[in-house]
Coordinates of C-alpha atoms in Angstrom, one line a residue:
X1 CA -78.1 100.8 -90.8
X2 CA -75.4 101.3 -93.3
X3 CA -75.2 101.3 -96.7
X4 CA -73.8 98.2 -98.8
X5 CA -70.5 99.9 -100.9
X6 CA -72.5 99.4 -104.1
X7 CA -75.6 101.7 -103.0
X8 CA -72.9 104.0 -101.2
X9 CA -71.3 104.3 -104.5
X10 CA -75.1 104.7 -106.7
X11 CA -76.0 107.7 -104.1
X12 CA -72.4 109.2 -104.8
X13 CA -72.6 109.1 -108.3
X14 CA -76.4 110.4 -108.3
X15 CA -75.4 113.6 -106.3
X16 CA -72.5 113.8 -108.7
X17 CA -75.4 113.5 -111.9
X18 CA -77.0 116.6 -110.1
X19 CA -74.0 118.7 -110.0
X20 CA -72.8 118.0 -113.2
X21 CA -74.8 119.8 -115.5
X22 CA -73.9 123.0 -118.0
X23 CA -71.3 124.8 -116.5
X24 CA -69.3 122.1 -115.6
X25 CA -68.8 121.0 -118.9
X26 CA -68.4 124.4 -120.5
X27 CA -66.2 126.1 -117.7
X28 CA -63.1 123.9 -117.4
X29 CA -62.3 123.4 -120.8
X30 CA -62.0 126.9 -121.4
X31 CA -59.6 127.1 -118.2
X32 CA -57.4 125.0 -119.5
X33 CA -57.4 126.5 -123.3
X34 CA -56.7 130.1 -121.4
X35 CA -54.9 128.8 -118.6
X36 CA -52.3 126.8 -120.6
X37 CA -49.0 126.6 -119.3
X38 CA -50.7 128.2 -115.4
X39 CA -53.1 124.9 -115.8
X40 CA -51.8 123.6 -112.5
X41 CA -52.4 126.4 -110.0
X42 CA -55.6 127.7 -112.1
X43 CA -56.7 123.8 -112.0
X44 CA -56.4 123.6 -108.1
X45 CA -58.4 126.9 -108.1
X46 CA -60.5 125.9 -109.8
X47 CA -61.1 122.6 -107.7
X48 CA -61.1 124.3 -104.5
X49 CA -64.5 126.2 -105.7
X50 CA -66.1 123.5 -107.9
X51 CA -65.3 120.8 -105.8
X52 CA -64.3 120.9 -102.3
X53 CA -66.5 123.8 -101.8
X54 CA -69.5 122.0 -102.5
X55 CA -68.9 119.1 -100.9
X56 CA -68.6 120.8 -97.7
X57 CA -72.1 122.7 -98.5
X58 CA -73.9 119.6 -98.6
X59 CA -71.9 118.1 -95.7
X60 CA -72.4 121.3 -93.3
X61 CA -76.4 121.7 -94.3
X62 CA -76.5 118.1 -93.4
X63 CA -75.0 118.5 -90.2
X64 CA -76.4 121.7 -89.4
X65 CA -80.0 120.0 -90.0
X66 CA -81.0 121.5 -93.1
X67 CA -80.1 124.7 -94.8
X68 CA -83.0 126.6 -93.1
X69 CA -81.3 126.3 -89.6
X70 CA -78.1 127.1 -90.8
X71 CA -79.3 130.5 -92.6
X72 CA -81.7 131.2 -89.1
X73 CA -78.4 131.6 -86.8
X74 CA -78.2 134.5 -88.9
X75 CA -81.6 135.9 -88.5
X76 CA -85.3 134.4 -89.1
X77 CA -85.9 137.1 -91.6
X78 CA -82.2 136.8 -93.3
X79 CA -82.9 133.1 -93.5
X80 CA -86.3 133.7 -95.4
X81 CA -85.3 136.1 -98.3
X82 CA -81.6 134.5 -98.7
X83 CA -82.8 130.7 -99.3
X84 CA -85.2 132.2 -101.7
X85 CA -82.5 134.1 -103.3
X86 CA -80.6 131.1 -103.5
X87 CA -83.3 128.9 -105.1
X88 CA -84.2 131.0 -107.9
X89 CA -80.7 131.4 -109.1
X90 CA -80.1 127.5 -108.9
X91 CA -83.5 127.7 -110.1
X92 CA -85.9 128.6 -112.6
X93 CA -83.6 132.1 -113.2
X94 CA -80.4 131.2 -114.1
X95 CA -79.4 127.5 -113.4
X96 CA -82.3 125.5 -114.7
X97 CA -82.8 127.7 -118.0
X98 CA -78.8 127.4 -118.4
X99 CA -79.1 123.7 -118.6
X100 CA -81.5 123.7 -121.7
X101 CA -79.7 126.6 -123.7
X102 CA -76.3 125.0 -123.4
X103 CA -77.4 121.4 -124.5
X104 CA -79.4 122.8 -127.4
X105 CA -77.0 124.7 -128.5
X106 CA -74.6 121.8 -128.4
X107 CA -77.2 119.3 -129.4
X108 CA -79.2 121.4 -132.6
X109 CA -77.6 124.0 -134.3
X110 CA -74.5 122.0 -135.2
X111 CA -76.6 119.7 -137.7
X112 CA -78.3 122.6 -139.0
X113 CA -78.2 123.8 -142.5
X114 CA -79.4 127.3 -142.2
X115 CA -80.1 129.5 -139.3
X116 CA -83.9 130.5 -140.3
X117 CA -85.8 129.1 -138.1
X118 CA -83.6 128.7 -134.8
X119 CA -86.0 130.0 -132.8
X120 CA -89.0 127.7 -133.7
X121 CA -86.4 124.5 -133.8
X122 CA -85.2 126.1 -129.7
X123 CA -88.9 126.7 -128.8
X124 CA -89.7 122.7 -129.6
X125 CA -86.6 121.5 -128.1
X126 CA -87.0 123.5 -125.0
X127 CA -90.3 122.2 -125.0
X128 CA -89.8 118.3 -125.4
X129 CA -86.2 118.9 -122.4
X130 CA -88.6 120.6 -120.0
X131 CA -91.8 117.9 -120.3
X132 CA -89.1 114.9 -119.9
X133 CA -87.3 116.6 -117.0
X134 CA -90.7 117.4 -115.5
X135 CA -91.8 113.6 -115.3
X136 CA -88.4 112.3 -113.7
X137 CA -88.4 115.0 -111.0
X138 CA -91.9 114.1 -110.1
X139 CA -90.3 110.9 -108.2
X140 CA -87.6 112.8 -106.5
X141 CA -86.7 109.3 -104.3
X142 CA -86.1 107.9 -107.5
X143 CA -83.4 109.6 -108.8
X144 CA -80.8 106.7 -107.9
X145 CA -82.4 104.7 -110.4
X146 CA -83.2 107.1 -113.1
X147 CA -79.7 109.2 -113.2
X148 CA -77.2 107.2 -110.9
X149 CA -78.0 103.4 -112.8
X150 CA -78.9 104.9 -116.0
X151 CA -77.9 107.9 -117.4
X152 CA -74.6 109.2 -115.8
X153 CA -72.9 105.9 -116.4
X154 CA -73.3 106.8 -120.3
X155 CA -72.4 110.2 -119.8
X156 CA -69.3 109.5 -118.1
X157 CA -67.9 106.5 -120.7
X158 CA -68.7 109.7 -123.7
X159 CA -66.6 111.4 -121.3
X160 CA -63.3 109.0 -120.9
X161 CA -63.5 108.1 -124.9
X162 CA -63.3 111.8 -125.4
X163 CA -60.4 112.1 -123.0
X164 CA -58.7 109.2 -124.2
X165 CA -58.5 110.2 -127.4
X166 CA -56.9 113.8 -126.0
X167 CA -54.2 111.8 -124.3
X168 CA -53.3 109.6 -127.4
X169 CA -53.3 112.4 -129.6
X170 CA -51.8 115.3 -127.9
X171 CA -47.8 116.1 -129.2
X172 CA -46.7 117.0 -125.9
X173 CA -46.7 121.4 -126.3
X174 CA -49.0 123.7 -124.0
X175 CA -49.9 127.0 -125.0
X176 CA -49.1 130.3 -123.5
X177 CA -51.6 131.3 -120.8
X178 CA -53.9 134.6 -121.6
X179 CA -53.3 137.9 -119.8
X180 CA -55.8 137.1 -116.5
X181 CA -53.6 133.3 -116.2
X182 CA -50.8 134.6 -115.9
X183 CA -50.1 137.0 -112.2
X184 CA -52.9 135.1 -110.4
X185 CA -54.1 132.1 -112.2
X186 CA -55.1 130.4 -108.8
X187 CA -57.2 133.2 -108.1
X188 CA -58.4 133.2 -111.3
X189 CA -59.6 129.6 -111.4
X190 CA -61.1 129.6 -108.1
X191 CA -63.7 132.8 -109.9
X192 CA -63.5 130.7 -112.2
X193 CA -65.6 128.0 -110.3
X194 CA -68.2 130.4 -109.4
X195 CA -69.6 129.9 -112.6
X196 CA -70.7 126.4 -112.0
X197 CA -72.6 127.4 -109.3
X198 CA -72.2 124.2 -107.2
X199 CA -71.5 125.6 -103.5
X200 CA -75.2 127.0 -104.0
X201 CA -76.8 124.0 -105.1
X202 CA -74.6 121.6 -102.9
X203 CA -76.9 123.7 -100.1
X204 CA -79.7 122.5 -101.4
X205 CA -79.0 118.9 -102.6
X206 CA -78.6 117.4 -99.3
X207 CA -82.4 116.9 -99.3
X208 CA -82.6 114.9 -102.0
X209 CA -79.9 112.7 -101.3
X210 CA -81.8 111.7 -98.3
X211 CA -84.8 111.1 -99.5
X212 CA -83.0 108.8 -101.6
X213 CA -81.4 107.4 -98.5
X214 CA -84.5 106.7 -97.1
X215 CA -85.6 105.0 -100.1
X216 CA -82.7 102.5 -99.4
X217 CA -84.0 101.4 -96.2
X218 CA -81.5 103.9 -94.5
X219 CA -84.2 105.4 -91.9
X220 CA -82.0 106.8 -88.3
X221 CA -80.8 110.4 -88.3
X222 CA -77.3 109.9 -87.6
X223 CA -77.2 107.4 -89.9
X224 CA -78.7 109.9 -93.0
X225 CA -75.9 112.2 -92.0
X226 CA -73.2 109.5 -92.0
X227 CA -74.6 108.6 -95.2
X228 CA -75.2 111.9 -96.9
X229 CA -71.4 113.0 -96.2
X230 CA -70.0 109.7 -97.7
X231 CA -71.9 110.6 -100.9
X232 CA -70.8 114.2 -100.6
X233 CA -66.9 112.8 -100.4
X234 CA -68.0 110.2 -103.6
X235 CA -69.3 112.7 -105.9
X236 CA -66.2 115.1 -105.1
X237 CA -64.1 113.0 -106.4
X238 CA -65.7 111.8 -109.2
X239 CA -66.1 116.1 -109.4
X240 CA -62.6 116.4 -110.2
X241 CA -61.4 113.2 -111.9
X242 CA -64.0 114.7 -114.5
X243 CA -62.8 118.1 -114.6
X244 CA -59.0 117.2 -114.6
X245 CA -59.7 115.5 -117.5
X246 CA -62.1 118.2 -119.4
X247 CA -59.4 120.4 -118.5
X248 CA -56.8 118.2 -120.1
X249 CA -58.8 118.3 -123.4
X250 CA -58.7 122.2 -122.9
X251 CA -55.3 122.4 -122.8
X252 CA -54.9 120.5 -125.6
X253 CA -57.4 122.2 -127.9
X254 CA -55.3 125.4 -127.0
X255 CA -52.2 124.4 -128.2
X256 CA -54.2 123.4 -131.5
X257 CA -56.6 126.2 -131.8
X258 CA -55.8 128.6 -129.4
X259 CA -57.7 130.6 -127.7
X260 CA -61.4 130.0 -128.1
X261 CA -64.5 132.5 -127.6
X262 CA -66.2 129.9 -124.8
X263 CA -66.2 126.5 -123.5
X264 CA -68.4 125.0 -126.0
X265 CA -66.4 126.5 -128.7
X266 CA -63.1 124.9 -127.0
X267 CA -65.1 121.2 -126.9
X268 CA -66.7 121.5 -130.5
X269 CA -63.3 122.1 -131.8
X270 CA -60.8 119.4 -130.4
X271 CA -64.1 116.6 -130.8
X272 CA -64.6 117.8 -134.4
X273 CA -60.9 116.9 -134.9
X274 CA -60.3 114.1 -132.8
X275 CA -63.9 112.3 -134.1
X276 CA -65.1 114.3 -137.5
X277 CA -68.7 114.4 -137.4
X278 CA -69.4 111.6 -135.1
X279 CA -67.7 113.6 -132.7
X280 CA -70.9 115.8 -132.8
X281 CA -73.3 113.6 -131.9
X282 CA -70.9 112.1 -129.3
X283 CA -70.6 115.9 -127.8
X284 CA -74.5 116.4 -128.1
X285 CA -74.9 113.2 -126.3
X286 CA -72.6 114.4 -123.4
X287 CA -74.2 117.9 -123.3
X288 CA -78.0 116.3 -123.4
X289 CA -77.3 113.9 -120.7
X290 CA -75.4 116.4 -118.8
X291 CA -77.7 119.3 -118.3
X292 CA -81.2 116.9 -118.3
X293 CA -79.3 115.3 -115.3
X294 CA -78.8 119.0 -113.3
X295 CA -82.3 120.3 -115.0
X296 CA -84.2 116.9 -112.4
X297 CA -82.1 117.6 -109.7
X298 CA -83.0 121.1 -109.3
X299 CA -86.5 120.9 -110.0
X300 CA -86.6 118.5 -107.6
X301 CA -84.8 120.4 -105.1
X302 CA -86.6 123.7 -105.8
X303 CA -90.3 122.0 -105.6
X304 CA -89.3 119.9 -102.4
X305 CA -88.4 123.6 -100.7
X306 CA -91.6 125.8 -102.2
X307 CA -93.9 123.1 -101.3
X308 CA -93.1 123.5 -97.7
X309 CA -93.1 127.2 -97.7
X310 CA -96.4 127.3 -99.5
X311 CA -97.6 124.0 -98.7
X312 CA -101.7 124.8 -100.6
X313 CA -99.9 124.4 -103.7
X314 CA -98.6 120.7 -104.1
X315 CA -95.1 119.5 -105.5
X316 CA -96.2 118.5 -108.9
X317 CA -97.7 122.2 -109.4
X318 CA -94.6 123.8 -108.0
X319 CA -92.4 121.6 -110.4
X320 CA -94.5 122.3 -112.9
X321 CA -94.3 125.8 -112.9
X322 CA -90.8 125.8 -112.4
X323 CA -90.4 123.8 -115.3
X324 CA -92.5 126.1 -117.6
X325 CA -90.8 129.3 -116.4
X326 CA -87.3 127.9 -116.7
X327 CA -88.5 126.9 -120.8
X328 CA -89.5 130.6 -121.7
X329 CA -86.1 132.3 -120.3
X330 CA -84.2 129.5 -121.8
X331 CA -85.9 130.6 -125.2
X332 CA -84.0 134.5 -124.3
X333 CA -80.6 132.7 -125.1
X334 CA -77.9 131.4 -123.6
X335 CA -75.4 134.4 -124.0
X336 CA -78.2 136.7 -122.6
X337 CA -78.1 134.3 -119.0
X338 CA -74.4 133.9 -119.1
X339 CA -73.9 138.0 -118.9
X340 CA -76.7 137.9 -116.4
X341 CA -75.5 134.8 -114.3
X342 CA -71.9 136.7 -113.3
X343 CA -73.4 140.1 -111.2
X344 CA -75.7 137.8 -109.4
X345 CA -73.7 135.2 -108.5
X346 CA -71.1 137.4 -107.4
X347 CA -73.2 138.8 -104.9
X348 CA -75.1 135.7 -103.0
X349 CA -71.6 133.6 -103.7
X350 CA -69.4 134.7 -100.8
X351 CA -72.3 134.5 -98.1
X352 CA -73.0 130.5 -99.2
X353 CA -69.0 130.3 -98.5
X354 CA -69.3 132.3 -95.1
X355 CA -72.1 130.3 -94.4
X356 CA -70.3 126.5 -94.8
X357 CA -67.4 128.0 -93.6
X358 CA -69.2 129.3 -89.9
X359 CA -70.5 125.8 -90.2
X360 CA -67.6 124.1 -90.3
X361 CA -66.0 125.9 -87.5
X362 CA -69.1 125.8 -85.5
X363 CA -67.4 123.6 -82.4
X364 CA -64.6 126.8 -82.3
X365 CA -66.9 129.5 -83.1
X366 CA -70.2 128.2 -81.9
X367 CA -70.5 129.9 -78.5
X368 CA -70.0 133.4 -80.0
X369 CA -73.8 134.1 -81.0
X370 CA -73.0 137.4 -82.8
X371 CA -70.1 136.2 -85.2
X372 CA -73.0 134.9 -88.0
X373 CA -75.4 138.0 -88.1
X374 CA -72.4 140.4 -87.8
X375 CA -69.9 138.5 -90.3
X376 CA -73.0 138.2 -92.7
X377 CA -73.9 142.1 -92.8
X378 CA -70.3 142.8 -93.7
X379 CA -69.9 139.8 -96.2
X380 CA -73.4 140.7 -98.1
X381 CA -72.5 144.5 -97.8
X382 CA -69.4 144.3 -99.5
X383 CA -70.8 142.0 -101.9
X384 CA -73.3 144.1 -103.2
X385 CA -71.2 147.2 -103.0
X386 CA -69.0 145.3 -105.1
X387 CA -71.4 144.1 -107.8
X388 CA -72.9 147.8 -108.0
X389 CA -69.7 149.0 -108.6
X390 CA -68.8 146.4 -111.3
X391 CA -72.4 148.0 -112.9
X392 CA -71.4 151.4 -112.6
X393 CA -73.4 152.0 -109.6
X394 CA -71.7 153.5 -106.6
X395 CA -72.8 154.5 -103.3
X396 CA -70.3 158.0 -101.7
X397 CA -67.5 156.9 -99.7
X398 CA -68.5 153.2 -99.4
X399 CA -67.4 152.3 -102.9
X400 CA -64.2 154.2 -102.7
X401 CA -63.6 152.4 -99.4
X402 CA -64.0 148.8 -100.8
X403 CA -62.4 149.6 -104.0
X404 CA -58.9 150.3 -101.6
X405 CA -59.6 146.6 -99.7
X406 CA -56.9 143.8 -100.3
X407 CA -57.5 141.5 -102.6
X408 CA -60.3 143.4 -104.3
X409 CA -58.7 143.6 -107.8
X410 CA -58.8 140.1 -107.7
X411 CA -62.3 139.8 -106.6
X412 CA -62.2 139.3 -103.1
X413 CA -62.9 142.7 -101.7
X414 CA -65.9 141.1 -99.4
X415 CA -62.9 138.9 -97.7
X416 CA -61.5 141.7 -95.4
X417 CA -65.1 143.0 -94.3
X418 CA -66.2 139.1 -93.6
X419 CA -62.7 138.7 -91.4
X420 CA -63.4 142.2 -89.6
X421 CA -67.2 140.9 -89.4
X422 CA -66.4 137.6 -87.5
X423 CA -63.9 139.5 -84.9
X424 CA -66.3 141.9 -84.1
X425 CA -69.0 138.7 -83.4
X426 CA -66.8 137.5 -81.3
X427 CA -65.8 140.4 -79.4
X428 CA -69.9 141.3 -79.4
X429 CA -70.4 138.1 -77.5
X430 CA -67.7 138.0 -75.5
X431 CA -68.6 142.0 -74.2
X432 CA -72.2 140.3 -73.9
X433 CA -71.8 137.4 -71.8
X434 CA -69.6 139.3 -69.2
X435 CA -72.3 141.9 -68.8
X436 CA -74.0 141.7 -65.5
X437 CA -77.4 140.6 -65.6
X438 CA -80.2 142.8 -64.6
X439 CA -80.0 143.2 -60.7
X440 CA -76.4 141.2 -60.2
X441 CA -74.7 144.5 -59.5
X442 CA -76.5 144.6 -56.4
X443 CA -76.6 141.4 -55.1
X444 CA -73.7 140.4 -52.2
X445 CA -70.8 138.5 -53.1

C-alpha cells in the first residue's frame, strides 16, 4: 500500500516535529552570529551533521531492521550497553531535560519582574511541560495528529514571520566571523551539529514513524521501509529550509549586535527589535512548541524501547518515570546540561556515524564480518581517549598518540583509528575466509 502525498507529507513533517526541538533552535542562530562572513561553508557543515546525517540514521536503522540488529553486528553485548547509552542521552539525561530548560527560559523569565523566586516559578513550569508531554506520548500512534496536524504547522508560520521580517529588514552588511569561523568554519559547523543531537535520535525515531505508518493503514514490511525513508527525505528538507533561515536571522542579529553569549541570546535580541515586546511572546511561542514537540517524541521513543527490554513494567510506567526524572534534572539548569551535554556526546557521536555509515555501505562491506566489531573498538577507543583528555584525564602513551592524529585539533582524532579499524576488518575476514577448515589440509585434491 502506499501512502496518499498528503499523509506522506503529515508523516514527514511529524518526524520533522520530533527532531526539532531545543537545540535546533538555539544552535544555528548562534552559527550564523559567529560564523558571519564563513556562513556558507559553516552552514553546509552544519547541514551535513544536523541534517543529512540523521536522515540517513533513521533510513539505515530502517533498513537494517531496527537499531538493535544494526548495533548486534558489532557484538550482542556492545549492542546492549551502547543502545542504552544512547537512550539516556536522548533521554531522560540530557535531551529530554534540555527541552524544558530551554523553553522556560525562553517562555518565563523574560516577563519577569524580579528574579526571587525563579526556582519555584521553573519547578511549576517544569511540572505542568512534563504532565502535558506525558499524556501525548501515551498514544505514540497518534503523534500524526497531535504534532504533525496541529502543533508544528503553528510552529513553523512563528518561524517564517520571524524570518520574513529578517529579510525585509536586514541592510545588506555581515559581520566578521569569530576566531574558530575563520581557518575551518566547515569543520566547525559540522561540531557544531553535534549539539543537536539528531544522528542519535534519528536512530531511534524510526519506530515511531512506523507505528504511525501502521496507523495509516500502511501494514507490509517493504512497504514500512519505503515509507519510513520517504518521511526521512521530507523532514530533511524541511530540516534545513528551517535552519537556513534561523541562520539567516543569526547573521543578521550579528551585524546588529554582534556577537552574542548563546543562541537564545542571539533570538531574544533581533525578535525584541524586529517585534518589541510581542516579539516575546511570539519567541516563547516558538520555543514552547518546539521543545514540547521533541520532549513526546522521545518519551515515546525511550518507553517503546525500555518496555521491551523490561517488558514487567508497562509503557505508561516507563514514560512516566522518564518524564519525572527528566523534570528534576531540568530543575539543575540549563547551563549546568549544556557543559555536561558536550563530553558525552563527543564520545557516543562518532560510533552512531560509524554505525549509519557501515550501514550504508553494507552491499560493499557486508561480506567482511570483522570490519564492524574491529572499526567500532577503534572508533569508541579514540573517542573516549579523546573526551578524557579534553577533561584532563590521560591514559600513558595512548593520549600522546591520539593527540599527534590528523585532524584531531579539529576534533576528529577518532577518524584515522575508525579508517585503520575498518581495513584491518577487512583484512581479518579476508585472512579468515581463506583459512583452511579443520581437516581440508588433508583431504585430496
Amino acid at each position: 500500500m502506499k501512502l496518499h502525498l498528503k499523509n506522506k507529507i503529515l508523516i514527514g513533517i511529524t518526524l520533522f516535529s520530533m527532531f526539532f526541538g531545543a537545540g535546533n533552535l538555539i544552535f544555528p542562530p548562534f552559527l550564523g552570529n559567529m560564523a558571519g562572513r564563513s556562513i556558507v561553508p559553516a552552514f553546509l557543515g552544519f547541514a551535513l551533521s544536523a541534517v543529512c546525517l540523521p536522515v540517513l540514521g533513521v533510513i539505515a536503522v530502517t533498513k537494517s531492521d531496527g537499531l538493535e540488529a544494526l548495533a548486534s553486528k558489532v557484538h550482542p553485548l556492545f549492542s546492549k550497553v551502547y543502545i542504552l547509552l544512547l537512550y539516556l542521552a536522548i533521554g531522560p539525561c540530557l535531551a529530554i531535560p534540555r527541552t524544558a530548560s530551554t523553553s522556560f527560559s525562553m517562555a518565563v523569565p523574560p516577563f519577569l519582574s524580579g528574579g526571587n523566586m525563579i526556582w519555584l516559578i521553573r519547578s511549576i513550569y517544569t511540572i505542568l511541560f512534563f504532565s502535558a508531554a506525558f499524556a501525548v506520548a501515551l498514544h505514540p500512534e497518534k503523534l500524526t495528529e497531535y504534532l504533525g496536524k496541529k502543533l508544528t504547522p503553528v510552529l513553523l508560520i512563528l518561524i517564517v514571520i520571524v524570518f520574513a521580517a529578517t529579510v525585509f529588514s536586514w541592510d545588506g552588511s555581515v559581520a566578521v566571523p569569530a576566531a574558530d569561523y575563520i581557518k575551518q568554519p566547515a569543520v566547525k559547523g559540522f561540531l557544531d551539529g553535534y549539539q543537536t543531537m539528531d544522528t542519535l535520535a534519528g536512530l531511534n525515531f524510526g519506530m515511531i514513524v512506523v507505528m504511525n505508518l501502521r496507523e495509516k493503514g500502511v501494514k507490509k514490511e517493504e512497504d514500512l521501509v519505503r515509507e519510513t525513508v520517504s518521511a526521512g527525505w521530507i523532514a530533511g528538507g524541511i530540516l534545513f529550509s528551517v535552519y537556513a533561515m534561523l541562520t539567516f536571522i543569526g547573521v543578521n542579529a550579528g551585524s546588529w549586535f554582534g556577537a552574542a553569549a548563546n543562541g537564545t541570546e542571539t533570538l531574544t535580541e533581533m525578535v525584541s527589535a524586529l517585534f518589541g515586546q510581542a516579539g516575546t511572546v511570539l519567541l516563547a511561542l516558538i520555543f514552547v512548541i518546539a521543545c514540547f514537540n521533541t520532549c513526546v517524541g522521545l518519551l515515546s521513543c525511550c518507553g517503546k524501547y525500555f518496555q521491551g527490554v523490561f517488558p514487567r513494567i508497562s509503557y505508561r510506567k516507563w514514560v512516566f518515570i522518564f518524564a519525572f526524572v527528566s523534570m528534576l534534572i531540568a530543575n539543575a539548569g540549563l547551563d549546568t546540561i549544556l557543559k555536561l551535554s558536550v563530553p558525552v556526546l563527543n564520545a557516543i557521536y562518532p560510533l552512531a556515524i560509524l554505525l549509519i555509515f557501515l550501514s550504508c555501505m553494507q552491499r560493499l562491506l557486508g561480506r567482511y564480518r570483522a570490519v564492524y566489531p574491529s572499526a567500532v573498538l577503534l572508533c569508541g577507543g579514540a573517542s573516549v581517549i579523546t573526551v578524557m583528555d579534553m577533561q584532563g584525564l590521560q591514559i600513558p602513551l595512548l593520549t600522546r598518540l591520539i593527540r599527534n592524529l590528523p585532524a584531531y585539533d579539529a576534533g576528529f582524532g577518532w577518524l584515522v583509528p575508525t579508517v585503520a579499524g575498518i581495513g584491518l576488518g577487512i583484512l581479518l575476514s579476508t585472512v579468515h575466509r581463506k583459512r583452511p577448515k579443520n581437516g581440508d589440509q588433508y583431504r585430496k585434491v
